[in-house]
Coordinates of C-alpha atoms and ligand atoms in Angstrom, one line a residue:
M1 CA -0.1 0.2 -0.2
A2 CA 1.1 3.7 -0.7
V3 CA 2.1 6.1 1.7
S4 CA 2.0 10.1 1.8
D5 CA 4.0 12.1 0.7
H6 CA 2.8 13.7 4.1
D7 CA 3.2 10.7 6.1
L8 CA 6.7 10.2 4.7
I9 CA 7.7 13.7 5.4
Q10 CA 6.7 12.8 9.3
A11 CA 8.1 10.1 9.3
W12 CA 11.6 11.6 8.2
K13 CA 11.2 14.3 10.6
Q14 CA 10.9 12.0 13.2
V15 CA 13.7 10.3 12.2
L16 CA 16.1 13.5 12.2
T17 CA 15.1 14.9 14.8
L18 CA 15.4 11.3 17.6
S19 CA 18.8 11.6 15.2
K20 CA 19.5 15.7 17.0
L21 CA 19.9 17.3 13.5
E22 CA 19.9 20.8 14.2
P23 CA 19.2 23.7 11.4
G24 CA 22.1 25.3 10.1
Q25 CA 22.9 21.7 9.8
I26 CA 24.3 19.8 7.1
V27 CA 22.8 17.0 5.6
T28 CA 23.8 15.0 2.3
V29 CA 21.6 12.6 0.5
L30 CA 23.2 9.9 -1.3
T31 CA 21.2 8.5 -4.2
S32 CA 22.2 6.2 -6.7
T33 CA 19.6 4.4 -9.9
S34 CA 18.5 2.2 -7.1
T35 CA 17.1 5.4 -5.0
H36 CA 12.9 5.3 -4.2
P37 CA 12.0 8.9 -5.1
Q38 CA 9.3 9.3 -2.7
T39 CA 12.1 8.4 0.2
L40 CA 14.3 11.1 -1.3
S41 CA 11.9 13.4 -2.0
T42 CA 10.2 13.9 1.2
A43 CA 14.3 13.0 3.3
L44 CA 14.7 16.8 1.4
V45 CA 12.1 18.1 2.2
A46 CA 12.2 16.8 6.3
V47 CA 15.8 18.1 6.1
G48 CA 14.6 21.5 4.3
L49 CA 11.5 22.4 7.6
M50 CA 13.8 21.3 10.2
G51 CA 16.2 24.7 9.3
A52 CA 19.2 22.6 8.0
T53 CA 20.5 22.7 4.0
A54 CA 20.2 19.4 2.0
N55 CA 23.0 18.3 -0.9
R56 CA 22.4 15.9 -3.0
L57 CA 25.0 13.0 -4.3
D58 CA 23.8 10.7 -6.7
L59 CA 26.4 8.3 -7.6
P60 CA 26.5 5.2 -10.2
P61 CA 25.9 1.9 -9.2
V62 CA 28.7 -0.4 -9.2
N63 CA 29.5 -4.2 -8.7
G64 CA 26.2 -4.8 -10.7
E65 CA 28.1 -7.4 -13.3
K66 CA 29.5 -9.4 -10.6
A67 CA 26.6 -10.1 -8.2
L68 CA 24.1 -12.9 -8.7
S69 CA 21.1 -10.7 -7.6
R70 CA 20.3 -7.0 -7.5
D71 CA 19.9 -7.0 -4.0
S72 CA 22.0 -4.2 -2.8
L73 CA 22.8 -6.2 0.6
A74 CA 24.1 -9.1 -1.2
F75 CA 26.9 -8.6 -2.6
L76 CA 30.1 -6.6 -0.5
G77 CA 33.2 -5.1 -2.0
T78 CA 34.2 -1.9 -3.7
T79 CA 31.7 0.9 -3.4
P80 CA 31.2 4.2 -5.6
L81 CA 33.2 5.6 -3.3
T82 CA 36.3 3.7 -3.8
G83 CA 39.6 6.2 -5.3
N84 CA 36.6 9.0 -5.2
R85 CA 38.1 11.4 -3.1
A86 CA 36.0 14.4 -4.3
A87 CA 32.7 12.1 -3.1
I88 CA 34.6 11.0 0.6
A89 CA 35.7 14.7 1.3
A90 CA 31.9 16.0 1.3
L91 CA 30.1 13.5 3.1
K92 CA 33.6 13.7 5.5
E93 CA 32.0 17.5 6.0
S94 CA 29.0 16.0 6.1
D95 CA 27.1 16.4 9.8
L96 CA 25.1 13.6 8.4
V97 CA 24.7 11.7 5.2
L98 CA 21.1 10.0 4.6
D99 CA 22.7 6.5 2.7
L100 CA 19.4 6.1 0.3
M101 CA 21.4 4.2 -2.5
T102 CA 23.5 0.8 -0.2
L103 CA 26.6 2.8 1.0
L104 CA 27.7 -0.7 2.7
F105 CA 30.6 -1.7 4.8
S106 CA 34.1 -0.3 3.6
P107 CA 36.8 1.4 4.7
E108 CA 35.4 4.5 2.9
Q109 CA 32.2 4.0 5.1
H110 CA 34.9 3.8 8.1
E111 CA 37.2 7.1 7.4
I112 CA 33.4 9.3 7.0
L113 CA 32.1 7.6 10.7
A114 CA 35.2 8.5 11.7
A115 CA 35.0 12.0 10.8
G116 CA 32.4 12.5 13.0
T117 CA 29.8 12.1 10.3
K118 CA 26.7 10.0 10.5
I119 CA 25.0 7.7 8.4
L120 CA 22.0 6.2 8.4
L121 CA 20.8 3.9 5.5
A122 CA 17.3 3.9 4.3
V123 CA 16.2 2.0 1.7
E124 CA 13.1 0.2 2.5
P125 CA 10.4 0.7 0.9
P126 CA 8.3 4.0 2.2
E127 CA 5.4 2.1 3.6
V128 CA 8.1 -0.2 5.9
L129 CA 9.6 2.6 6.5
V130 CA 6.9 4.4 8.0
R131 CA 5.2 1.5 9.5
M132 CA 8.8 1.4 11.2
V133 CA 9.5 4.4 11.7
P134 CA 12.1 4.6 14.9
T135 CA 10.9 5.7 18.8
L136 CA 13.0 5.9 22.1
D137 CA 11.7 2.5 22.7
D138 CA 13.2 0.9 20.2
K139 CA 16.8 2.4 21.5
A140 CA 16.0 1.7 25.3
R141 CA 15.0 -2.0 24.0
V142 CA 18.2 -2.5 21.9
A143 CA 20.2 -0.5 25.0
Q144 CA 19.1 -2.9 27.9
A145 CA 19.7 -6.2 25.4
A146 CA 23.1 -5.3 23.8
Q147 CA 24.2 -4.7 28.1
R148 CA 22.9 -8.4 28.8
L149 CA 25.4 -9.3 26.0
D150 CA 28.2 -6.8 26.9
G151 CA 31.5 -8.7 28.5
A152 CA 29.3 -12.0 27.7
R153 CA 31.7 -15.6 27.3
E154 CA 29.1 -17.4 25.5
M155 CA 26.2 -17.3 23.3
H156 CA 24.7 -20.5 23.6
V157 CA 21.5 -21.2 20.3
T158 CA 19.1 -24.4 20.3
S159 CA 16.0 -25.3 18.9
A160 CA 13.8 -28.4 18.8
A161 CA 14.4 -28.2 15.4
G162 CA 17.9 -29.4 16.2
T163 CA 20.1 -26.1 16.2
D164 CA 22.7 -26.4 19.2
L165 CA 25.6 -23.4 18.9
R166 CA 27.7 -22.7 21.0
C167 CA 29.1 -19.4 20.4
P168 CA 32.4 -17.8 22.7
L169 CA 32.5 -14.1 22.8
G170 CA 34.3 -11.4 23.8
E171 CA 36.7 -10.3 21.5
F172 CA 33.8 -8.1 19.0
P173 CA 32.3 -5.2 20.0
V174 CA 28.1 -5.6 20.8
I175 CA 26.6 -3.4 17.9
Q176 CA 23.1 -2.1 18.6
E177 CA 20.6 -1.1 15.7
Y178 CA 17.7 1.4 16.4
G179 CA 16.9 3.0 13.3
F180 CA 18.5 6.8 14.2
V181 CA 22.4 8.4 14.7
D182 CA 21.8 9.6 17.7
A183 CA 26.0 10.1 18.4
P184 CA 28.7 11.2 16.7
G185 CA 30.1 8.7 14.4
R186 CA 27.0 6.8 14.5
W187 CA 26.4 4.6 12.0
D188 CA 22.5 2.7 11.8
H189 CA 19.7 1.2 9.6
W190 CA 16.0 3.2 9.2
P191 CA 14.2 0.4 10.0
S192 CA 15.9 -2.1 12.7
G193 CA 15.4 -2.6 16.2
F194 CA 18.5 -5.7 17.1
V195 CA 21.5 -6.2 18.7
L196 CA 24.7 -8.1 17.5
T197 CA 28.1 -9.4 18.3
W198 CA 30.6 -11.7 16.0
P199 CA 31.8 -14.7 18.1
N200 CA 35.9 -14.9 18.9
E201 CA 37.9 -15.7 15.3
R202 CA 37.4 -19.7 15.3
Q203 CA 35.6 -20.9 17.8
T204 CA 32.1 -21.3 16.8
E205 CA 30.9 -24.8 17.3
G206 CA 27.9 -26.8 16.7
I207 CA 24.9 -27.2 14.2
L208 CA 22.6 -24.8 13.2
V209 CA 19.2 -26.2 11.5
I210 CA 17.6 -23.9 9.3
D211 CA 13.9 -25.3 9.7
R212 CA 11.0 -24.8 7.7
G213 CA 9.8 -21.2 7.3
D214 CA 12.8 -20.0 8.6
I215 CA 14.5 -17.6 5.8
L216 CA 17.9 -17.5 3.5
L217 CA 18.5 -13.7 2.7
P218 CA 19.9 -12.7 -0.2
M219 CA 17.2 -15.5 -1.9
K220 CA 14.4 -14.2 0.2
R221 CA 12.5 -17.3 0.7
Y222 CA 11.2 -19.3 3.3
V223 CA 13.2 -22.4 3.7
Q224 CA 10.5 -25.5 2.5
G225 CA 12.7 -28.6 4.3
P226 CA 15.0 -28.5 6.8
I227 CA 19.1 -27.1 6.4
R228 CA 21.7 -28.7 8.6
V229 CA 24.7 -26.8 9.0
R230 CA 27.6 -28.1 10.3
V231 CA 30.0 -25.6 12.4
T232 CA 33.5 -26.5 12.6
Q233 CA 36.4 -23.7 14.8
G234 CA 34.7 -21.0 13.1
F235 CA 33.8 -22.1 9.2
V236 CA 30.5 -24.0 7.9
T237 CA 32.2 -27.4 7.3
A238 CA 28.9 -28.9 5.7
I239 CA 25.3 -27.8 4.5
D240 CA 23.6 -30.7 4.6
G241 CA 19.3 -31.1 3.0
G242 CA 17.1 -30.6 -0.1
L243 CA 17.1 -28.3 -2.5
D244 CA 17.1 -25.6 -0.3
A245 CA 20.5 -26.8 1.3
E246 CA 21.6 -27.3 -2.6
L247 CA 20.6 -23.8 -3.0
L248 CA 22.2 -22.0 -0.2
S249 CA 25.6 -24.6 -0.9
E250 CA 26.0 -23.5 -4.6
Y251 CA 25.2 -20.1 -4.1
M252 CA 28.1 -19.5 -1.6
A253 CA 30.6 -21.8 -3.5
S254 CA 29.6 -19.7 -6.3
F255 CA 32.0 -17.0 -4.4
N256 CA 35.2 -19.2 -4.5
D257 CA 36.0 -17.4 -1.1
P258 CA 37.0 -19.8 1.6
E259 CA 36.2 -17.0 3.7
A260 CA 32.4 -16.9 2.9
Y261 CA 31.9 -20.0 5.6
A262 CA 33.1 -18.0 8.5
M263 CA 30.5 -17.4 11.1
S264 CA 29.9 -13.6 11.3
H265 CA 27.3 -11.4 12.9
I266 CA 24.5 -13.2 15.8
G267 CA 21.7 -11.9 17.4
W268 CA 18.6 -11.2 18.2
G269 CA 15.7 -9.1 16.8
L270 CA 13.5 -7.0 19.0
Q271 CA 11.5 -5.0 16.6
P272 CA 7.3 -6.0 17.3
R273 CA 6.3 -4.1 13.8
A274 CA 8.8 -6.1 11.9
Q275 CA 6.6 -8.9 10.8
W276 CA 7.5 -12.5 9.6
T277 CA 4.8 -12.9 7.1
T278 CA 6.0 -9.8 4.7
L279 CA 8.7 -11.8 2.5
A280 CA 5.5 -14.2 1.6
M281 CA 3.5 -10.5 -0.1
Y282 CA 6.3 -8.7 -1.6
D283 CA 8.2 -9.1 -4.9
R284 CA 11.5 -9.8 -4.1
E285 CA 13.4 -6.8 -6.0
A286 CA 10.8 -4.6 -3.7
T287 CA 12.8 -5.0 -0.6
I288 CA 15.4 -5.8 1.3
G289 CA 14.1 -8.3 4.2
M290 CA 14.5 -5.8 7.3
D291 CA 11.0 -7.6 8.4
A292 CA 12.9 -10.8 8.5
R293 CA 15.9 -9.8 10.0
A294 CA 14.5 -7.2 12.9
F295 CA 11.6 -9.3 14.2
E296 CA 10.5 -10.1 17.7
G297 CA 12.4 -12.7 19.3
N298 CA 14.2 -14.1 15.9
F299 CA 17.9 -15.5 16.3
L300 CA 19.6 -13.9 13.7
F301 CA 22.8 -15.0 12.0
S302 CA 25.2 -14.2 9.1
F303 CA 27.9 -15.6 7.7
G304 CA 31.1 -13.7 5.7
P305 CA 32.4 -10.7 6.9
N306 CA 34.0 -9.3 10.2
N307 CA 35.1 -6.0 9.1
E308 CA 32.0 -4.0 9.7
A309 CA 33.5 -5.2 13.7
G310 CA 36.7 -3.9 13.0
G311 CA 38.1 -7.2 12.2
S312 CA 39.9 -8.1 9.2
R313 CA 37.8 -10.4 6.9
T314 CA 35.8 -8.8 3.6
T315 CA 34.2 -11.1 1.2
A316 CA 31.6 -10.2 -1.7
C317 CA 29.6 -13.1 0.0
H318 CA 26.8 -11.7 2.8
I319 CA 24.0 -14.0 3.9
D320 CA 21.8 -13.6 6.7
I321 CA 19.6 -15.9 8.5
P322 CA 17.0 -15.1 10.7
L323 CA 15.7 -18.3 12.6
R324 CA 12.4 -18.5 14.6
R325 CA 11.7 -20.5 17.5
C326 CA 15.2 -20.6 18.8
T327 CA 16.2 -20.6 22.2
V328 CA 19.3 -18.2 22.8
A329 CA 21.0 -18.1 26.4
I330 CA 23.0 -16.1 27.0
D331 CA 26.4 -17.5 29.6
G332 CA 23.8 -19.9 30.5
E333 CA 20.5 -17.8 31.1
P334 CA 18.3 -17.5 28.2
V335 CA 17.6 -14.1 26.5
V336 CA 15.0 -15.6 24.0
R337 CA 13.3 -18.3 24.7
D338 CA 11.4 -21.2 21.6
G339 CA 11.3 -17.4 19.5
K340 CA 9.8 -14.8 22.6
V341 CA 12.1 -12.5 23.9
L342 CA 12.0 -12.8 27.9
D343 CA 13.1 -8.9 28.5
G344 CA 9.6 -8.5 29.9
F345 CA 10.0 -4.5 28.2
V346 CA 7.3 -2.2 28.6
Y347 CA 6.3 -0.2 25.8
G348 CA 5.9 3.5 26.6
S349 CA 8.5 3.4 29.6
A350 CA 11.6 5.3 27.1
D351 CA 9.0 7.7 24.9
R352 CA 7.1 9.0 28.2
S353 CA 10.4 9.3 30.4
G354 CA 11.7 11.5 26.6
E355 CA 15.2 9.3 26.7
Ligands
FE1 FE1 24.4 -9.1 7.9

Protein backbone atom coordinates (compact mmCIF):
# COMPACT_ATOMS: atom_id res chain seq x y z
CA MET A 1 0.00 0.00 0.00
CA ALA A 2 1.37 3.41 -0.89
CA VAL A 3 1.86 6.10 1.75
CA SER A 4 1.26 9.84 1.44
CA ASP A 5 4.09 12.33 1.11
CA HIS A 6 2.76 13.87 4.29
CA ASP A 7 3.16 10.64 6.27
CA LEU A 8 6.64 10.01 4.93
CA ILE A 9 7.72 13.60 5.65
CA GLN A 10 6.43 13.16 9.22
CA ALA A 11 8.38 9.91 9.52
CA TRP A 12 11.56 11.60 8.25
CA LYS A 13 11.05 14.43 10.73
CA GLN A 14 10.77 11.92 13.54
CA VAL A 15 13.95 10.11 12.46
CA LEU A 16 15.84 13.38 11.98
CA THR A 17 14.67 14.70 15.36
CA LEU A 18 15.74 11.48 17.09
CA SER A 19 19.03 11.85 15.19
CA LYS A 20 19.39 15.32 16.78
CA LEU A 21 19.56 17.22 13.50
CA GLU A 22 19.98 20.92 14.28
CA PRO A 23 19.12 23.97 12.16
CA GLY A 24 22.14 25.01 10.09
CA GLN A 25 23.63 21.52 9.94
CA ILE A 26 24.54 19.99 6.60
CA VAL A 27 22.89 16.82 5.36
CA THR A 28 24.07 14.99 2.26
CA VAL A 29 21.62 12.61 0.68
CA LEU A 30 23.43 9.81 -1.11
CA THR A 31 21.47 8.43 -4.06
CA SER A 32 21.85 6.02 -6.94
CA THR A 33 19.76 4.46 -9.69
CA SER A 34 17.70 2.36 -7.29
CA THR A 35 16.83 5.19 -4.88
CA HIS A 36 13.08 5.42 -4.30
CA PRO A 37 11.91 8.83 -5.62
CA GLN A 38 9.38 9.41 -2.84
CA THR A 39 11.93 8.56 -0.14
CA LEU A 40 14.33 11.07 -1.71
CA SER A 41 11.85 13.91 -2.25
CA THR A 42 10.38 13.65 1.25
CA ALA A 43 13.84 13.48 2.84
CA LEU A 44 14.80 16.73 1.14
CA VAL A 45 11.56 18.41 2.32
CA ALA A 46 12.00 17.17 5.91
CA VAL A 47 15.63 18.34 6.07
CA GLY A 48 14.52 21.77 4.79
CA LEU A 49 11.64 21.97 7.28
CA MET A 50 14.11 21.40 10.10
CA GLY A 51 16.24 24.33 8.96
CA ALA A 52 19.17 22.20 7.82
CA THR A 53 20.92 22.35 4.45
CA ALA A 54 20.39 19.44 2.07
CA ASN A 55 22.88 18.38 -0.59
CA ARG A 56 22.34 15.55 -2.99
CA LEU A 57 25.15 13.31 -4.19
CA ASP A 58 24.19 10.85 -6.91
CA LEU A 59 26.65 8.07 -7.68
CA PRO A 60 26.58 5.33 -10.31
CA PRO A 61 26.01 1.73 -9.16
CA VAL A 62 28.90 -0.75 -9.05
CA ASN A 63 29.27 -4.56 -8.96
CA GLY A 64 26.07 -5.23 -10.90
CA GLU A 65 27.93 -7.51 -13.30
CA LYS A 66 29.45 -9.53 -10.44
CA ALA A 67 26.47 -10.00 -8.12
CA LEU A 68 24.00 -12.83 -8.72
CA SER A 69 21.02 -10.78 -7.57
CA ARG A 70 19.81 -7.19 -7.46
CA ASP A 71 19.80 -7.20 -3.66
CA SER A 72 21.97 -4.34 -2.42
CA LEU A 73 23.03 -6.21 0.73
CA ALA A 74 24.01 -9.42 -1.04
CA PHE A 75 27.31 -8.43 -2.59
CA LEU A 76 30.02 -6.56 -0.69
CA GLY A 77 33.11 -5.18 -2.28
CA THR A 78 34.15 -1.91 -3.80
CA THR A 79 31.60 0.87 -3.45
CA PRO A 80 30.92 3.95 -5.59
CA LEU A 81 33.18 5.77 -3.11
CA THR A 82 36.23 3.62 -3.77
CA GLY A 83 38.91 5.99 -5.02
CA ASN A 84 36.38 8.84 -5.20
CA ARG A 85 38.21 11.49 -3.15
CA ALA A 86 35.78 14.30 -3.95
CA ALA A 87 32.73 12.35 -2.84
CA ILE A 88 34.44 11.17 0.34
CA ALA A 89 35.46 14.76 1.15
CA ALA A 90 31.87 15.97 0.72
CA LEU A 91 30.52 13.25 2.98
CA LYS A 92 33.17 13.82 5.66
CA GLU A 93 32.25 17.51 5.71
CA SER A 94 28.57 16.68 6.27
CA ASP A 95 26.99 16.41 9.70
CA LEU A 96 24.67 13.66 8.52
CA VAL A 97 24.58 11.39 5.48
CA LEU A 98 21.25 9.88 4.49
CA ASP A 99 22.28 6.79 2.55
CA LEU A 100 19.49 6.02 0.07
CA MET A 101 21.98 4.05 -2.04
CA THR A 102 23.41 1.32 0.29
CA LEU A 103 27.01 2.24 0.91
CA LEU A 104 27.62 -0.76 3.17
CA PHE A 105 30.71 -1.82 5.02
CA SER A 106 33.82 -0.38 3.41
CA PRO A 107 37.01 1.43 4.40
CA GLU A 108 35.48 4.60 2.95
CA GLN A 109 32.47 4.33 5.23
CA HIS A 110 34.74 3.86 8.26
CA GLU A 111 36.73 6.93 7.22
CA ILE A 112 33.59 9.06 6.97
CA LEU A 113 32.28 7.87 10.34
CA ALA A 114 35.68 8.47 11.93
CA ALA A 115 35.35 12.12 10.88
CA GLY A 116 32.28 12.33 13.15
CA THR A 117 29.71 12.24 10.36
CA LYS A 118 26.61 10.18 11.11
CA ILE A 119 25.27 7.81 8.45
CA LEU A 120 21.69 6.55 8.30
CA LEU A 121 20.83 3.90 5.72
CA ALA A 122 17.22 3.94 4.49
CA VAL A 123 16.41 1.88 1.42
CA GLU A 124 13.29 -0.11 2.31
CA PRO A 125 10.06 0.91 0.51
CA PRO A 126 8.27 4.01 1.88
CA GLU A 127 5.44 2.12 3.57
CA VAL A 128 7.94 -0.10 5.41
CA LEU A 129 9.81 2.99 6.60
CA VAL A 130 6.58 4.54 7.88
CA ARG A 131 5.44 1.34 9.61
CA MET A 132 8.75 1.00 11.40
CA VAL A 133 9.65 4.62 12.04
CA PRO A 134 11.92 4.33 15.09
CA THR A 135 11.08 5.46 18.60
CA LEU A 136 12.98 6.01 21.84
CA ASP A 137 11.47 2.74 23.05
CA ASP A 138 13.18 0.90 20.20
CA LYS A 139 16.50 2.31 21.35
CA ALA A 140 15.82 1.58 25.04
CA ARG A 141 14.94 -2.03 24.30
CA VAL A 142 17.97 -2.63 22.09
CA ALA A 143 20.23 -0.91 24.65
CA GLN A 144 18.90 -3.18 27.38
CA ALA A 145 19.66 -6.25 25.25
CA ALA A 146 23.13 -4.90 24.48
CA GLN A 147 23.80 -4.63 28.20
CA ARG A 148 23.04 -8.34 28.58
CA LEU A 149 25.50 -9.09 25.80
CA ASP A 150 28.25 -6.71 26.95
CA GLY A 151 31.04 -8.63 28.64
CA ALA A 152 29.35 -12.01 28.01
CA ARG A 153 31.53 -15.06 27.42
CA GLU A 154 29.23 -17.33 25.43
CA MET A 155 26.05 -17.38 23.37
CA HIS A 156 24.42 -20.81 23.22
CA VAL A 157 21.62 -21.29 20.70
CA THR A 158 19.31 -24.31 20.70
CA SER A 159 16.03 -25.27 19.05
CA ALA A 160 13.60 -28.18 18.89
CA ALA A 161 14.55 -28.43 15.20
CA GLY A 162 18.07 -29.45 16.23
CA THR A 163 20.14 -26.28 16.45
CA ASP A 164 22.86 -26.53 19.08
CA LEU A 165 25.53 -23.90 18.56
CA ARG A 166 28.06 -22.49 20.99
CA CYS A 167 29.64 -19.12 20.21
CA PRO A 168 32.39 -17.91 22.55
CA LEU A 169 32.28 -14.11 22.83
CA GLY A 170 34.51 -11.26 23.85
CA GLU A 171 36.73 -10.42 20.89
CA PHE A 172 34.24 -8.17 19.12
CA PRO A 173 32.05 -5.25 20.19
CA VAL A 174 28.30 -5.37 20.69
CA ILE A 175 26.43 -3.37 18.05
CA GLN A 176 23.01 -1.82 18.54
CA GLU A 177 20.73 -1.13 15.58
CA TYR A 178 17.65 0.88 16.52
CA GLY A 179 17.00 3.00 13.46
CA PHE A 180 18.46 6.45 14.14
CA VAL A 181 21.84 8.13 14.61
CA ASP A 182 21.98 10.17 17.79
CA ALA A 183 25.76 10.31 18.35
CA PRO A 184 28.67 11.57 16.24
CA GLY A 185 30.19 8.86 14.05
CA ARG A 186 27.20 6.54 14.48
CA TRP A 187 25.93 4.32 11.66
CA ASP A 188 22.43 2.86 11.74
CA HIS A 189 19.74 1.47 9.49
CA TRP A 190 16.08 2.56 9.38
CA PRO A 191 14.23 0.25 9.87
CA SER A 192 15.88 -2.09 12.33
CA GLY A 193 15.65 -3.14 15.98
CA PHE A 194 18.14 -5.81 16.99
CA VAL A 195 21.36 -6.40 18.83
CA LEU A 196 24.35 -8.20 17.39
CA THR A 197 27.94 -9.16 17.93
CA TRP A 198 30.46 -11.54 16.38
CA PRO A 199 31.71 -14.80 17.85
CA ASN A 200 35.41 -15.09 18.63
CA GLU A 201 37.50 -16.03 15.63
CA ARG A 202 37.55 -19.76 14.82
CA GLN A 203 35.77 -20.76 18.03
CA THR A 204 32.11 -21.35 17.08
CA GLU A 205 31.16 -25.03 17.22
CA GLY A 206 27.95 -26.92 16.61
CA ILE A 207 24.93 -27.39 14.40
CA LEU A 208 22.57 -24.82 12.92
CA VAL A 209 19.28 -26.19 11.66
CA ILE A 210 17.55 -23.79 9.30
CA ASP A 211 14.03 -25.15 9.62
CA ARG A 212 10.93 -24.96 7.45
CA GLY A 213 9.73 -21.35 7.54
CA ASP A 214 13.10 -19.84 8.40
CA ILE A 215 14.36 -17.30 5.87
CA LEU A 216 17.41 -17.20 3.62
CA LEU A 217 18.59 -13.70 2.71
CA PRO A 218 19.43 -12.64 0.02
CA MET A 219 17.29 -15.38 -1.55
CA LYS A 220 14.35 -13.92 0.40
CA ARG A 221 12.97 -17.41 0.49
CA TYR A 222 11.13 -19.31 3.20
CA VAL A 223 12.94 -22.60 3.58
CA GLN A 224 10.64 -25.53 2.71
CA GLY A 225 12.68 -28.29 4.32
CA PRO A 226 15.38 -28.26 7.01
CA ILE A 227 18.99 -27.38 6.16
CA ARG A 228 21.60 -28.78 8.54
CA VAL A 229 24.75 -26.68 8.77
CA ARG A 230 27.79 -27.93 10.68
CA VAL A 231 30.14 -25.27 12.07
CA THR A 232 33.64 -26.33 13.10
CA GLN A 233 36.25 -23.92 14.45
CA GLY A 234 34.19 -20.96 13.28
CA PHE A 235 33.66 -22.12 9.71
CA VAL A 236 30.85 -23.92 7.90
CA THR A 237 32.12 -27.42 7.12
CA ALA A 238 28.95 -29.11 5.86
CA ILE A 239 25.55 -28.09 4.47
CA ASP A 240 23.05 -30.95 4.20
CA GLY A 241 19.39 -31.19 3.24
CA GLY A 242 17.17 -30.96 0.19
CA LEU A 243 16.71 -28.29 -2.46
CA ASP A 244 17.13 -25.38 -0.03
CA ALA A 245 20.44 -26.78 1.19
CA GLU A 246 21.63 -27.11 -2.39
CA LEU A 247 20.62 -23.53 -3.17
CA LEU A 248 22.48 -22.22 -0.13
CA SER A 249 25.51 -24.40 -0.73
CA GLU A 250 25.87 -23.62 -4.44
CA TYR A 251 25.28 -19.92 -3.88
CA MET A 252 28.05 -19.77 -1.28
CA ALA A 253 30.36 -21.83 -3.51
CA SER A 254 29.82 -19.39 -6.39
CA PHE A 255 31.91 -16.78 -4.57
CA ASN A 256 34.89 -19.14 -4.71
CA ASP A 257 36.09 -17.66 -1.42
CA PRO A 258 36.84 -19.71 1.72
CA GLU A 259 36.14 -16.62 3.85
CA ALA A 260 32.48 -16.77 2.80
CA TYR A 261 32.09 -19.79 5.13
CA ALA A 262 33.11 -17.95 8.30
CA MET A 263 30.56 -17.32 11.05
CA SER A 264 29.63 -13.66 10.99
CA HIS A 265 27.26 -11.64 13.17
CA ILE A 266 24.92 -13.25 15.69
CA GLY A 267 22.10 -11.67 17.68
CA TRP A 268 18.35 -11.48 18.14
CA GLY A 269 15.40 -9.45 16.86
CA LEU A 270 13.61 -6.92 19.06
CA GLN A 271 11.28 -5.06 16.71
CA PRO A 272 7.57 -5.83 17.29
CA ARG A 273 6.54 -3.86 14.17
CA ALA A 274 8.66 -6.14 11.97
CA GLN A 275 6.81 -9.19 10.71
CA TRP A 276 8.00 -12.66 9.78
CA THR A 277 5.18 -12.84 7.19
CA THR A 278 5.94 -9.84 4.96
CA LEU A 279 8.31 -11.61 2.56
CA ALA A 280 5.41 -13.85 1.54
CA MET A 281 3.65 -10.78 0.14
CA TYR A 282 6.41 -8.65 -1.35
CA ASP A 283 8.07 -8.90 -4.67
CA ARG A 284 11.60 -10.01 -3.85
CA GLU A 285 13.17 -7.02 -5.55
CA ALA A 286 10.95 -4.56 -3.70
CA THR A 287 12.60 -5.11 -0.33
CA ILE A 288 15.93 -6.02 1.27
CA GLY A 289 14.17 -7.98 4.01
CA MET A 290 14.51 -5.86 7.13
CA ASP A 291 11.27 -7.29 8.51
CA ALA A 292 12.93 -10.70 8.41
CA ARG A 293 16.09 -9.41 10.09
CA ALA A 294 14.35 -7.54 12.90
CA PHE A 295 11.20 -9.47 13.84
CA GLU A 296 10.88 -9.95 17.57
CA GLY A 297 12.45 -13.11 18.96
CA ASN A 298 14.36 -14.29 15.90
CA PHE A 299 17.91 -15.56 16.16
CA LEU A 300 19.66 -13.71 13.35
CA PHE A 301 22.99 -15.06 12.22
CA SER A 302 25.21 -14.49 9.25
CA PHE A 303 28.05 -15.98 7.27
CA GLY A 304 30.80 -13.83 5.81
CA PRO A 305 32.64 -10.65 6.81
CA ASN A 306 33.59 -9.20 10.20
CA ASN A 307 35.20 -5.94 9.05
CA GLU A 308 32.05 -4.07 10.11
CA ALA A 309 33.04 -4.92 13.69
CA GLY A 310 36.69 -4.08 13.29
CA GLY A 311 37.86 -7.50 12.09
CA SER A 312 39.95 -8.07 9.00
CA ARG A 313 37.65 -10.43 7.06
CA THR A 314 36.22 -8.97 3.91
CA THR A 315 34.34 -11.22 1.55
CA ALA A 316 31.83 -10.30 -1.12
CA CYS A 317 29.44 -12.96 0.21
CA HIS A 318 26.98 -11.75 2.83
CA ILE A 319 24.20 -14.08 3.92
CA ASP A 320 21.79 -13.30 6.76
CA ILE A 321 19.52 -16.01 8.14
CA PRO A 322 16.81 -15.37 10.73
CA LEU A 323 15.62 -18.48 12.58
CA ARG A 324 12.36 -18.81 14.45
CA ARG A 325 11.66 -20.72 17.66
CA CYS A 326 15.20 -20.75 18.99
CA THR A 327 16.35 -20.42 22.57
CA VAL A 328 19.26 -18.01 22.94
CA ALA A 329 21.18 -18.19 26.20
CA ILE A 330 23.87 -15.75 27.30
CA ASP A 331 26.30 -17.33 29.78
CA GLY A 332 23.66 -19.94 30.59
CA GLU A 333 20.73 -17.55 31.00
CA PRO A 334 18.05 -17.50 28.28
CA VAL A 335 17.28 -14.11 26.74
CA VAL A 336 15.01 -15.64 24.08
CA ARG A 337 13.07 -18.87 24.72
CA ASP A 338 11.46 -20.73 21.80
CA GLY A 339 11.41 -17.47 19.82
CA LYS A 340 9.95 -15.32 22.63
CA VAL A 341 12.05 -12.45 23.97
CA LEU A 342 12.25 -12.67 27.76
CA ASP A 343 13.12 -9.03 28.52
CA GLY A 344 9.65 -8.06 29.74
CA PHE A 345 10.10 -4.71 28.01
CA VAL A 346 7.21 -2.31 28.57
CA TYR A 347 6.52 -0.02 25.60
CA GLY A 348 5.81 3.59 26.48
CA SER A 349 8.43 3.86 29.21
CA ALA A 350 11.25 5.42 27.19
CA ASP A 351 9.00 7.53 24.97
CA ARG A 352 7.23 9.03 28.01
CA SER A 353 10.45 9.82 29.84
CA GLY A 354 11.88 11.53 26.75
CA GLU A 355 15.07 9.47 26.75
FE1 LIG B 1 24.41 -9.26 7.87
